[in-house]
Coordinates of C-alpha atoms in Angstrom, one line a residue:
Chain D
M1 CA 15.8 -15.3 31.8
T2 CA 13.6 -12.7 33.6
S3 CA 16.0 -11.6 36.3
S4 CA 16.7 -7.9 36.3
P5 CA 20.0 -6.7 34.9
R6 CA 22.5 -5.1 37.4
Y7 CA 22.9 -1.4 37.0
L8 CA 26.7 -0.7 37.2
T9 CA 27.0 3.0 36.6
G10 CA 28.6 4.5 39.7
D11 CA 29.1 1.1 41.3
A12 CA 32.9 0.9 41.4
A13 CA 33.1 -2.3 43.3
G14 CA 30.5 -3.9 41.0
I15 CA 32.3 -2.8 37.9
H16 CA 35.6 -4.2 39.3
E17 CA 34.0 -7.5 40.0
F18 CA 32.3 -7.6 36.6
L19 CA 35.5 -6.9 34.6
D20 CA 37.3 -9.6 36.6
R21 CA 34.9 -12.2 35.3
Y22 CA 35.9 -11.9 31.6
D23 CA 38.9 -12.2 29.5
V24 CA 37.3 -11.2 26.2
F25 CA 35.0 -8.3 25.4
L26 CA 33.1 -8.3 22.1
F27 CA 32.0 -4.8 21.1
D28 CA 29.3 -3.7 18.9
C29 CA 30.5 -0.3 17.5
D30 CA 27.9 2.2 16.4
G31 CA 25.8 3.2 19.4
V32 CA 28.4 1.9 21.8
L33 CA 31.8 3.4 20.9
W34 CA 30.5 6.1 18.6
S35 CA 27.3 7.4 16.9
G36 CA 27.7 8.0 13.2
D37 CA 30.9 10.0 12.9
H38 CA 30.9 11.2 16.5
L39 CA 33.2 9.3 18.9
F40 CA 31.8 9.2 22.5
P41 CA 34.0 10.8 25.1
G42 CA 36.0 8.2 27.1
T43 CA 35.8 5.5 24.4
N44 CA 39.5 5.3 23.9
E45 CA 40.3 5.5 27.7
T46 CA 37.9 2.6 28.3
L47 CA 39.4 0.4 25.6
E48 CA 42.9 1.2 27.0
L49 CA 41.7 0.3 30.5
L50 CA 40.5 -3.1 29.3
R51 CA 43.7 -3.7 27.3
S52 CA 45.8 -2.7 30.3
K53 CA 44.1 -5.4 32.3
G54 CA 45.0 -7.9 29.6
K55 CA 41.5 -8.3 28.1
Q56 CA 41.1 -9.3 24.5
V57 CA 39.0 -6.7 22.6
V58 CA 37.0 -7.6 19.5
F59 CA 35.1 -5.2 17.3
V60 CA 32.0 -6.9 15.9
T61 CA 30.1 -5.2 13.1
N62 CA 27.3 -6.3 10.7
N63 CA 28.5 -3.8 8.0
S64 CA 29.4 -6.1 5.1
T65 CA 30.4 -3.4 2.6
K66 CA 33.7 -2.8 4.4
S67 CA 36.6 -5.3 4.8
R68 CA 38.5 -5.5 8.1
A69 CA 41.2 -3.3 6.5
D70 CA 38.5 -0.7 5.5
Y71 CA 37.0 -0.9 9.0
K72 CA 40.4 -0.4 10.6
K73 CA 40.7 2.8 8.6
K74 CA 37.3 3.9 9.9
L75 CA 38.4 3.2 13.5
E76 CA 41.6 5.1 12.9
G77 CA 39.6 8.0 11.4
L78 CA 37.7 8.2 14.7
G79 CA 41.0 8.0 16.7
I80 CA 40.5 4.4 18.0
P81 CA 43.7 2.4 17.9
S82 CA 43.1 -1.1 16.6
T83 CA 44.6 -4.0 14.7
T84 CA 42.9 -5.8 11.8
E85 CA 42.9 -8.9 14.0
E86 CA 40.6 -7.3 16.5
I87 CA 38.0 -6.6 13.9
F88 CA 35.2 -9.0 13.0
S89 CA 32.8 -7.8 10.2
S90 CA 30.0 -9.8 8.7
S91 CA 31.9 -10.0 5.4
Y92 CA 34.9 -11.6 7.2
S93 CA 32.5 -13.8 9.2
A94 CA 30.9 -15.1 6.0
S95 CA 34.3 -15.8 4.5
I96 CA 35.5 -17.7 7.5
Y97 CA 32.3 -19.7 7.6
I98 CA 32.6 -20.6 3.9
S99 CA 36.3 -21.5 4.0
R100 CA 36.5 -23.2 7.4
I101 CA 33.0 -24.5 8.4
L102 CA 31.0 -25.3 5.3
T103 CA 32.0 -28.5 3.6
L104 CA 31.6 -28.1 -0.1
P105 CA 32.2 -30.6 -2.9
E106 CA 35.5 -30.1 -4.8
N107 CA 33.7 -28.8 -7.9
K108 CA 31.2 -26.5 -6.0
R109 CA 33.5 -24.1 -4.2
K110 CA 32.8 -20.9 -6.0
V111 CA 30.7 -18.2 -4.4
F112 CA 28.2 -16.0 -6.3
V113 CA 28.3 -12.7 -4.6
I114 CA 25.7 -10.0 -4.3
G115 CA 27.6 -7.3 -2.5
E116 CA 30.4 -4.8 -2.6
T117 CA 34.1 -4.8 -2.3
G118 CA 34.3 -5.6 1.4
I119 CA 33.0 -9.1 0.8
E120 CA 35.3 -9.6 -2.2
Q121 CA 38.4 -8.6 -0.1
E122 CA 37.5 -11.0 2.7
L123 CA 36.8 -13.9 0.3
R124 CA 40.2 -13.3 -1.3
S125 CA 41.8 -13.3 2.2
E126 CA 40.5 -16.8 2.7
N127 CA 41.3 -17.9 -0.8
V128 CA 37.6 -18.5 -1.7
P129 CA 36.9 -18.2 -5.4
F130 CA 34.0 -16.0 -6.3
I131 CA 32.1 -14.4 -9.2
G132 CA 29.6 -11.5 -9.3
G133 CA 30.2 -8.8 -6.7
T134 CA 31.5 -5.6 -8.2
D135 CA 32.2 -7.2 -11.6
E136 CA 30.8 -4.8 -14.2
A137 CA 29.7 -7.8 -16.3
F138 CA 26.8 -8.2 -13.9
R139 CA 25.9 -4.6 -13.8
R140 CA 23.6 -4.7 -16.8
E141 CA 20.1 -5.2 -17.9
I142 CA 18.6 -8.7 -18.4
T143 CA 18.2 -9.6 -22.1
P144 CA 15.7 -11.9 -23.9
E145 CA 18.7 -14.1 -24.6
D146 CA 19.5 -14.3 -20.8
Y147 CA 16.0 -15.9 -20.1
K148 CA 16.7 -18.7 -22.6
R149 CA 20.3 -19.2 -21.4
V150 CA 19.2 -19.4 -17.8
A151 CA 16.4 -21.8 -18.7
A152 CA 18.8 -24.0 -20.6
G153 CA 21.4 -23.9 -17.7
D154 CA 24.0 -22.3 -20.1
S155 CA 27.3 -22.7 -18.2
S156 CA 28.6 -19.4 -19.6
L157 CA 25.9 -17.6 -17.6
L158 CA 25.3 -20.1 -14.7
D159 CA 28.7 -21.2 -13.6
P160 CA 28.4 -24.9 -12.7
E161 CA 31.1 -24.5 -10.0
V162 CA 29.0 -22.1 -7.9
G163 CA 28.0 -23.9 -4.6
V164 CA 27.3 -20.8 -2.5
V165 CA 25.2 -17.6 -3.0
L166 CA 26.3 -14.9 -0.5
V167 CA 24.1 -11.9 -0.2
G168 CA 25.3 -8.7 1.4
L169 CA 24.5 -5.0 1.0
D170 CA 24.8 -4.2 -2.7
F171 CA 24.4 -0.6 -3.9
H172 CA 24.2 -2.1 -7.5
I173 CA 21.5 -4.7 -6.9
N174 CA 19.6 -5.4 -10.1
Y175 CA 17.2 -7.9 -11.8
L176 CA 19.9 -10.0 -13.4
K177 CA 21.8 -10.6 -10.2
L178 CA 18.6 -11.6 -8.4
A179 CA 17.6 -13.9 -11.2
L180 CA 21.0 -15.6 -11.2
A181 CA 21.1 -15.9 -7.4
Y182 CA 17.6 -17.5 -7.4
H183 CA 18.7 -20.1 -10.0
Y184 CA 21.9 -20.9 -8.2
V185 CA 20.0 -21.7 -5.0
K186 CA 17.4 -23.7 -7.0
R187 CA 20.2 -25.7 -8.4
G188 CA 21.5 -26.5 -5.0
A189 CA 23.7 -23.7 -3.9
V190 CA 23.9 -22.8 -0.1
F191 CA 22.0 -19.6 0.6
L192 CA 24.0 -17.3 2.9
A193 CA 23.6 -13.7 3.9
T194 CA 26.3 -11.5 5.5
N195 CA 23.5 -10.1 7.7
I196 CA 19.8 -9.5 7.6
D197 CA 19.4 -6.0 8.9
S198 CA 16.6 -4.6 6.8
T199 CA 17.8 -1.0 7.0
L200 CA 21.2 0.8 7.0
P201 CA 21.6 4.1 9.0
N202 CA 23.1 7.0 6.9
S203 CA 23.0 10.7 7.4
G204 CA 20.5 10.4 10.3
T205 CA 17.9 8.4 8.4
L206 CA 17.5 4.9 7.0
F207 CA 18.3 3.3 3.7
P208 CA 17.9 -0.3 2.3
G209 CA 20.1 -2.7 4.3
A210 CA 21.6 -6.1 3.5
G211 CA 18.4 -7.8 4.5
S212 CA 16.6 -6.0 1.8
M213 CA 18.8 -7.5 -0.8
S214 CA 17.9 -11.0 0.5
A215 CA 14.2 -10.2 0.7
P216 CA 13.3 -10.9 -2.9
L217 CA 15.2 -14.2 -2.8
I218 CA 13.5 -15.2 0.5
M219 CA 10.1 -14.5 -1.1
M220 CA 10.9 -16.4 -4.3
L221 CA 12.6 -19.4 -2.7
G222 CA 10.4 -19.6 0.4
Q223 CA 13.7 -20.1 2.2
E224 CA 15.7 -18.0 4.7
P225 CA 19.4 -17.6 4.3
V226 CA 21.9 -18.6 6.9
S227 CA 22.9 -15.2 8.2
L228 CA 26.5 -14.7 9.4
G229 CA 25.8 -11.4 11.2
K230 CA 24.5 -10.8 14.7
P231 CA 22.4 -12.2 16.2
N232 CA 23.0 -15.4 14.2
Q233 CA 25.2 -17.9 16.0
A234 CA 27.0 -18.8 12.9
M235 CA 28.9 -15.5 13.5
M236 CA 29.7 -16.4 17.1
D237 CA 30.9 -19.8 15.8
A238 CA 33.1 -18.1 13.3
I239 CA 34.5 -15.7 16.0
E240 CA 35.2 -18.6 18.3
G241 CA 36.8 -20.4 15.3
K242 CA 39.3 -17.6 15.1
F243 CA 39.9 -16.6 18.7
K244 CA 39.3 -20.0 20.5
F245 CA 38.1 -18.2 23.7
D246 CA 36.3 -19.7 26.7
R247 CA 32.7 -18.5 26.2
S248 CA 32.1 -18.4 30.0
R249 CA 34.8 -15.8 30.2
A250 CA 33.6 -13.6 27.3
C251 CA 31.2 -10.6 27.4
M252 CA 29.2 -9.1 24.6
V253 CA 28.7 -5.3 24.8
G254 CA 26.0 -3.6 22.8
D255 CA 23.2 -1.1 22.5
R256 CA 20.5 -3.3 20.9
A257 CA 18.6 -5.9 22.8
N258 CA 17.4 -7.9 19.8
T259 CA 20.7 -8.1 18.0
D260 CA 23.7 -7.5 20.4
I261 CA 22.3 -8.8 23.7
R262 CA 20.5 -11.7 22.0
F263 CA 23.7 -12.5 20.2
G264 CA 25.6 -12.8 23.5
L265 CA 22.8 -14.7 25.4
E266 CA 22.2 -17.2 22.6
G267 CA 25.9 -17.7 22.3
Q268 CA 25.9 -18.6 26.0
L269 CA 28.6 -16.1 26.8
G270 CA 29.4 -15.6 30.5
G271 CA 28.3 -11.9 30.2
T272 CA 26.2 -9.4 28.4
L273 CA 26.6 -5.7 29.0
A274 CA 24.2 -3.1 27.6
V275 CA 24.7 0.7 27.2
L276 CA 22.0 3.3 26.8
T277 CA 23.8 5.4 24.1
G278 CA 22.2 3.6 21.2
V279 CA 18.9 2.1 19.9
S280 CA 17.4 0.2 22.9
S281 CA 16.2 2.0 26.1
K282 CA 16.6 1.3 29.8
E283 CA 13.0 0.1 29.7
D284 CA 13.9 -2.4 27.0
F285 CA 16.8 -3.8 29.0
V286 CA 15.1 -3.8 32.4
S287 CA 11.6 -5.0 31.4
G288 CA 11.8 -6.4 27.9
P289 CA 12.0 -10.0 26.9
I290 CA 15.8 -9.9 26.2
R291 CA 17.8 -8.7 29.2
P292 CA 21.5 -8.3 29.7
L293 CA 23.4 -9.3 32.8
A294 CA 24.3 -5.7 33.5
Y295 CA 23.9 -2.3 32.0
L296 CA 25.5 1.2 32.1
D297 CA 24.4 4.6 31.1
K298 CA 27.4 4.8 28.8
L299 CA 30.5 2.7 28.1
S300 CA 32.9 5.1 29.7
D301 CA 31.2 4.5 33.1
L302 CA 33.5 1.5 33.3
L303 CA 36.3 3.9 34.0
A304 CA 35.0 4.3 37.5
S305 CA 36.3 0.8 38.4
D306 CA 39.5 2.1 39.8
Chain N
M1 CA -16.9 -24.4 1.8
T2 CA -16.0 -28.0 2.0
S3 CA -18.5 -29.3 -0.5
S4 CA -17.0 -31.2 -3.5
P5 CA -16.9 -29.4 -6.8
R6 CA -19.0 -30.7 -9.6
Y7 CA -17.1 -32.4 -12.5
L8 CA -18.6 -31.1 -15.7
T9 CA -16.4 -32.7 -18.4
G10 CA -18.8 -34.9 -20.6
D11 CA -21.8 -33.7 -18.7
A12 CA -23.7 -31.8 -21.5
A13 CA -26.8 -31.0 -19.4
G14 CA -24.7 -29.9 -16.4
I15 CA -22.6 -27.6 -18.6
H16 CA -25.7 -26.1 -20.2
E17 CA -27.3 -25.5 -16.8
F18 CA -24.0 -24.0 -15.5
L19 CA -23.6 -21.6 -18.4
D20 CA -27.2 -20.4 -18.0
R21 CA -26.5 -19.2 -14.5
Y22 CA -23.9 -16.6 -15.5
D23 CA -23.8 -13.4 -17.6
V24 CA -20.2 -12.6 -17.1
F25 CA -17.1 -14.9 -17.3
L26 CA -13.8 -13.6 -15.9
F27 CA -10.9 -15.6 -17.4
D28 CA -7.4 -16.0 -16.1
C29 CA -5.3 -16.5 -19.2
D30 CA -2.1 -18.4 -18.9
G31 CA -2.9 -22.0 -18.0
V32 CA -6.5 -21.6 -19.1
L33 CA -6.6 -20.2 -22.6
W34 CA -3.0 -20.9 -23.4
S35 CA 0.3 -22.0 -21.9
G36 CA 3.3 -19.7 -22.6
D37 CA 3.0 -19.2 -26.4
H38 CA 0.9 -22.3 -27.1
L39 CA -2.8 -21.7 -27.6
F40 CA -4.9 -24.6 -26.3
P41 CA -7.1 -26.2 -29.0
G42 CA -10.7 -25.1 -28.8
T43 CA -10.0 -21.8 -26.9
N44 CA -11.3 -19.6 -29.6
E45 CA -14.4 -21.8 -30.2
T46 CA -15.2 -21.7 -26.5
L47 CA -14.9 -18.0 -26.3
E48 CA -17.1 -17.7 -29.4
L49 CA -19.7 -20.0 -27.9
L50 CA -19.9 -17.8 -24.8
R51 CA -20.2 -14.6 -26.9
S52 CA -22.9 -16.2 -29.1
K53 CA -24.9 -16.8 -25.9
G54 CA -24.5 -13.1 -25.0
K55 CA -22.0 -13.6 -22.2
Q56 CA -19.6 -10.8 -21.3
V57 CA -16.0 -12.1 -21.4
V58 CA -13.3 -10.4 -19.4
F59 CA -9.6 -11.3 -19.5
V60 CA -8.0 -10.9 -16.1
T61 CA -4.2 -10.9 -15.8
N62 CA -1.7 -10.0 -13.1
N63 CA 1.0 -9.1 -15.6
S64 CA 1.7 -5.4 -14.9
T65 CA 4.4 -4.9 -17.5
K66 CA 1.9 -4.8 -20.3
S67 CA -0.9 -2.2 -20.8
R68 CA -4.3 -3.4 -22.1
A69 CA -3.2 -2.3 -25.6
D70 CA -0.1 -4.4 -25.3
Y71 CA -2.1 -7.3 -24.0
K72 CA -4.6 -7.1 -26.8
K73 CA -1.6 -7.5 -29.2
K74 CA -0.6 -10.6 -27.3
L75 CA -4.1 -12.0 -27.6
E76 CA -4.1 -11.2 -31.3
G77 CA -0.7 -12.8 -31.7
L78 CA -2.2 -16.0 -30.3
G79 CA -5.3 -15.6 -32.6
I80 CA -7.8 -14.7 -29.9
P81 CA -10.1 -11.9 -31.0
S82 CA -10.6 -9.3 -28.3
T83 CA -11.2 -5.7 -27.5
T84 CA -9.2 -3.6 -25.1
E85 CA -12.4 -3.2 -23.1
E86 CA -12.4 -6.9 -22.3
I87 CA -8.9 -6.9 -20.9
F88 CA -8.2 -6.2 -17.2
S89 CA -4.5 -6.1 -16.2
S90 CA -3.1 -5.4 -12.8
S91 CA -1.6 -2.2 -14.2
Y92 CA -5.0 -1.0 -15.3
S93 CA -6.6 -2.2 -12.1
A94 CA -4.1 -0.2 -10.1
S95 CA -4.7 2.9 -12.2
I96 CA -8.5 2.6 -11.8
Y97 CA -8.0 2.1 -8.1
I98 CA -5.9 5.2 -7.8
S99 CA -8.1 7.4 -9.9
R100 CA -11.5 6.3 -8.9
I101 CA -11.4 4.7 -5.4
L102 CA -8.5 6.2 -3.5
T103 CA -9.2 9.7 -2.1
L104 CA -6.0 11.7 -2.1
P105 CA -5.5 15.3 -0.9
E106 CA -5.3 17.8 -3.8
N107 CA -1.5 18.3 -3.4
K108 CA -0.7 14.5 -3.0
R109 CA -2.0 13.0 -6.2
K110 CA 1.3 12.1 -7.8
V111 CA 2.4 8.4 -8.0
F112 CA 6.0 7.2 -7.6
V113 CA 6.2 4.2 -9.9
I114 CA 8.5 1.2 -9.6
G115 CA 7.7 -0.6 -12.9
E116 CA 7.7 -0.6 -16.6
T117 CA 5.8 1.0 -19.4
G118 CA 2.5 -0.9 -19.0
I119 CA 1.9 0.9 -15.7
E120 CA 2.8 4.3 -17.2
Q121 CA 0.4 3.8 -20.1
E122 CA -2.5 2.9 -17.8
L123 CA -1.8 5.8 -15.4
R124 CA -1.8 8.1 -18.4
S125 CA -5.2 6.6 -19.6
E126 CA -6.7 7.6 -16.2
N127 CA -4.9 11.0 -16.2
V128 CA -2.9 10.1 -13.0
P129 CA 0.3 12.1 -12.7
F130 CA 3.4 10.0 -12.0
I131 CA 7.2 10.1 -11.7
G132 CA 9.8 7.3 -11.7
G133 CA 8.9 4.3 -13.9
T134 CA 11.0 4.1 -17.1
D135 CA 12.5 7.6 -16.5
E136 CA 16.2 7.3 -17.1
A137 CA 16.8 9.9 -14.3
F138 CA 16.1 7.1 -11.8
R139 CA 18.2 4.5 -13.6
R140 CA 21.4 5.5 -11.9
E141 CA 23.6 4.7 -8.8
I142 CA 22.9 6.4 -5.5
T143 CA 25.5 9.1 -4.7
P144 CA 26.8 10.3 -1.3
E145 CA 24.9 13.5 -2.1
D146 CA 21.6 11.6 -2.4
Y147 CA 21.8 10.3 1.2
K148 CA 22.0 13.9 2.4
R149 CA 19.3 15.1 0.1
V150 CA 17.0 12.3 1.2
A151 CA 17.7 13.0 4.9
A152 CA 17.0 16.7 4.4
G153 CA 13.8 15.9 2.5
D154 CA 15.1 17.8 -0.5
S155 CA 12.1 18.4 -2.8
S156 CA 14.1 18.1 -5.9
L157 CA 14.7 14.4 -5.0
L158 CA 11.6 13.6 -2.9
D159 CA 8.7 15.2 -4.7
P160 CA 6.3 16.6 -2.1
E161 CA 3.3 15.9 -4.3
V162 CA 3.8 12.1 -4.2
G163 CA 1.0 10.5 -2.3
V164 CA 1.2 7.0 -3.7
V165 CA 4.0 4.5 -4.3
L166 CA 3.0 1.9 -6.8
V167 CA 5.3 -1.2 -7.2
G168 CA 5.1 -3.5 -10.1
L169 CA 7.5 -5.7 -12.0
D170 CA 10.6 -3.5 -12.8
F171 CA 13.4 -5.0 -14.9
H172 CA 15.4 -1.9 -13.9
I173 CA 14.9 -2.2 -10.1
N174 CA 17.8 -0.5 -8.2
Y175 CA 19.0 0.8 -4.9
L176 CA 18.0 4.4 -5.5
K177 CA 14.4 3.5 -6.5
L178 CA 14.0 1.3 -3.4
A179 CA 15.4 4.1 -1.1
L180 CA 13.1 6.7 -2.6
A181 CA 10.0 4.4 -2.4
Y182 CA 10.8 3.7 1.2
H183 CA 11.0 7.3 2.1
Y184 CA 7.8 8.2 0.3
V185 CA 5.9 5.6 2.3
K186 CA 7.6 6.7 5.5
R187 CA 6.4 10.3 4.7
G188 CA 2.8 9.1 4.4
A189 CA 2.4 7.8 0.8
V190 CA -0.1 4.9 0.2
F191 CA 1.9 1.7 -0.5
L192 CA 0.3 -0.2 -3.5
A193 CA 1.5 -3.1 -5.6
T194 CA 0.1 -4.1 -9.0
N195 CA 0.4 -7.7 -7.7
I196 CA 2.5 -9.8 -5.3
D197 CA 3.4 -12.9 -7.4
S198 CA 6.9 -13.7 -6.2
T199 CA 7.9 -15.2 -9.5
L200 CA 7.3 -14.7 -13.2
P201 CA 7.3 -17.6 -15.6
N202 CA 9.5 -17.2 -18.7
S203 CA 11.1 -19.7 -21.1
G204 CA 9.8 -22.6 -19.0
T205 CA 11.4 -21.5 -15.8
L206 CA 10.9 -18.7 -13.2
F207 CA 12.3 -15.2 -12.7
P208 CA 11.7 -12.5 -10.1
G209 CA 8.1 -11.3 -10.1
A210 CA 6.4 -8.1 -9.0
G211 CA 6.2 -9.4 -5.4
S212 CA 10.0 -9.6 -5.4
M213 CA 10.2 -5.8 -6.1
S214 CA 7.9 -5.1 -3.1
A215 CA 9.8 -7.6 -0.8
P216 CA 12.6 -5.2 0.3
L217 CA 10.1 -2.5 1.0
I218 CA 7.8 -4.9 3.0
M219 CA 10.9 -5.9 5.1
M220 CA 12.0 -2.3 5.6
L221 CA 8.6 -0.9 6.4
G222 CA 7.1 -3.8 8.3
Q223 CA 4.0 -3.1 6.1
E224 CA 2.3 -5.0 3.3
P225 CA 1.2 -3.1 0.2
V226 CA -2.4 -3.1 -1.0
S227 CA -2.2 -5.4 -4.0
L228 CA -4.4 -4.7 -6.9
G229 CA -3.9 -8.1 -8.5
K230 CA -5.6 -11.4 -8.0
P231 CA -6.6 -12.6 -5.4
N232 CA -6.9 -9.2 -3.7
Q233 CA -10.4 -7.9 -3.8
A234 CA -9.3 -4.4 -4.6
M235 CA -9.0 -5.8 -8.2
M236 CA -12.5 -7.3 -8.1
D237 CA -13.8 -3.9 -6.9
A238 CA -12.0 -2.2 -9.7
I239 CA -13.4 -4.7 -12.3
E240 CA -16.9 -4.2 -10.8
G241 CA -16.3 -0.4 -10.8
K242 CA -15.9 -0.7 -14.6
F243 CA -18.4 -3.4 -15.7
K244 CA -21.1 -2.9 -13.0
F245 CA -22.1 -6.6 -13.2
D246 CA -24.2 -8.6 -10.8
R247 CA -21.7 -10.7 -8.8
S248 CA -24.2 -13.5 -8.3
R249 CA -24.3 -13.9 -12.1
A250 CA -20.5 -13.8 -12.7
C251 CA -18.1 -16.7 -12.8
M252 CA -14.3 -16.8 -12.4
V253 CA -12.5 -19.3 -14.5
G254 CA -8.9 -20.2 -13.6
D255 CA -6.2 -22.8 -13.1
R256 CA -4.8 -21.8 -9.7
A257 CA -6.8 -22.5 -6.5
N258 CA -4.9 -19.9 -4.3
T259 CA -5.2 -17.0 -6.7
D260 CA -8.0 -17.5 -9.3
I261 CA -10.5 -19.6 -7.4
R262 CA -9.8 -17.7 -4.2
F263 CA -10.3 -14.5 -6.1
G264 CA -13.8 -15.6 -7.2
L265 CA -14.8 -17.1 -3.9
E266 CA -13.7 -14.1 -1.8
G267 CA -15.4 -11.8 -4.3
Q268 CA -18.6 -13.7 -3.7
L269 CA -19.2 -14.4 -7.4
G270 CA -22.0 -16.8 -8.2
G271 CA -19.6 -19.3 -9.7
T272 CA -16.0 -20.5 -9.8
L273 CA -14.8 -22.9 -12.5
A274 CA -11.4 -24.6 -12.5
V275 CA -9.5 -26.2 -15.3
L276 CA -6.8 -28.8 -15.1
T277 CA -4.5 -27.3 -17.7
G278 CA -2.4 -25.2 -15.5
V279 CA -0.8 -25.0 -12.0
S280 CA -3.3 -26.7 -9.6
S281 CA -4.2 -30.3 -9.8
K282 CA -7.6 -32.2 -9.6
E283 CA -6.5 -33.2 -6.0
D284 CA -6.1 -29.5 -5.1
F285 CA -9.5 -28.6 -6.3
V286 CA -11.4 -31.7 -5.0
S287 CA -9.7 -32.1 -1.6
G288 CA -7.8 -28.8 -1.0
P289 CA -8.9 -25.9 1.3
I290 CA -10.0 -23.7 -1.7
R291 CA -12.6 -25.5 -3.9
P292 CA -14.3 -24.2 -7.0
L293 CA -18.0 -24.8 -7.7
A294 CA -17.2 -26.9 -10.7
Y295 CA -14.2 -28.1 -12.7
L296 CA -13.3 -29.3 -16.2
D297 CA -10.4 -31.2 -17.6
K298 CA -9.9 -28.4 -20.0
L299 CA -11.8 -25.2 -21.0
S300 CA -12.9 -26.5 -24.4
D301 CA -14.9 -29.2 -22.7
L302 CA -17.5 -26.5 -22.4
L303 CA -18.1 -27.0 -26.2
A304 CA -20.0 -30.2 -25.3
S305 CA -23.0 -28.2 -24.0
D306 CA -24.8 -28.3 -27.2

């Protein structure tokens, strides 16, 4: 759509009308509620306002290294009250997708994980069996014997029950894990990624993100993974699978046009709301190819509705 | 060119005429001279024939983990007499390119290496200073402190003299190395790769290749490296820089249309000769988009010239 987004800051009647249209608000977090470890003023009051009006609030993050329980602790650390049920991380999204949406043969239900403990916790919460992950047995060099065992399909190295390769951010990525993941997919495993963000912000600069863990496999396989993070709709399907909401009465709130707003638009949500406290600029939202329904200078401008 | 390649097997006069046109023969190795650890019958006799006619023979390999000295040992192990001077590996190609073709500022001549000992040996042979590579100091986990040091540009972690990042096959690839390589390029270092083959054959199957080490950086940076391996012409320039041959009187011999034959065609060599003992098929060479000047069933068919 090329229509201009509505600017709601200072427009009390417009905000009131906008909020009335939705029952569910999906929030991107970093750049919307906070930046790094700095909570934006008015974040808590805005969330309280929405809750007081009976709105369902959902926190949607692509960070796969944390489980929902870990993320709840992060929210608490920043002073944001929340329940685990309100949190939707790409690690949880991936687990839901594997357990409730993918149909795997009885003997192919194990997941080979490239990633950290957040993924493992969420797979456990959905009773999905897995190998790899933080297991020290995979944090080693490849040996001459490994090449032969892989080539021979040795079941003590290549578990025949693995039917899914799930790739998230792994601070312990290594050659052996990449080699095994490649062979699992070549043998027929479904290739999934928690998210495909190439970089990860930390300490005010960028580091390799989950997408960078998938990149070698994408190049080797000539195949993209199904990504369960924003903007991929598999994540929206997984959120809907859990909350069963009416998409026409849901609104995605975010700071990035090409992930958050795109996620809401492609998910055919009733609304998309952008804020200017993160990555994308007013110019991006007003004149770019991906435009929200409305935008605000900052999230707490919603407080002017009353 | 869409002209059909000439089929030389059994055509003694054609072979004789073909050989007379060239003074230099550049050989791809695996798939041409041998397959894995199996030397093709007649390989040695064919090389001897060429040498007896005064031809310069050059062995051209994209394998960056071996130095020329290592590769000479491999050739000897397969019974092929050779000298180190006749061997051109992508690790050597990269070293020549850095030392003789790149112009780096006086205080930016250090190379950050992702790769194994073959690269280190060749950089040393060209007196190019480097860090990284097989140094155990880089074979460790990233720490919370590292994020802050990288963000602050701490010179004890990010060496200010690094002006080149060179990425080859590294069996000890890890998160820290990728993070440092990313930041060096963001700070202005030249991004080079020994080669960009996504996979590496071993034990009859495939494992991650040098290209898979560059893949995360390509995704993060949105930038391709200059690759010094076939088919990139930086490798041809480096070979020419060493041998000073007349390109119109040189012939590339290989088994892969999209690397070997393309390498010779784009290098505007006088000849390209394909063999059917490797990756590409007769169909590829006769009807594909990249066609050699001539082709043979197998290299030793050249012995029929007399």
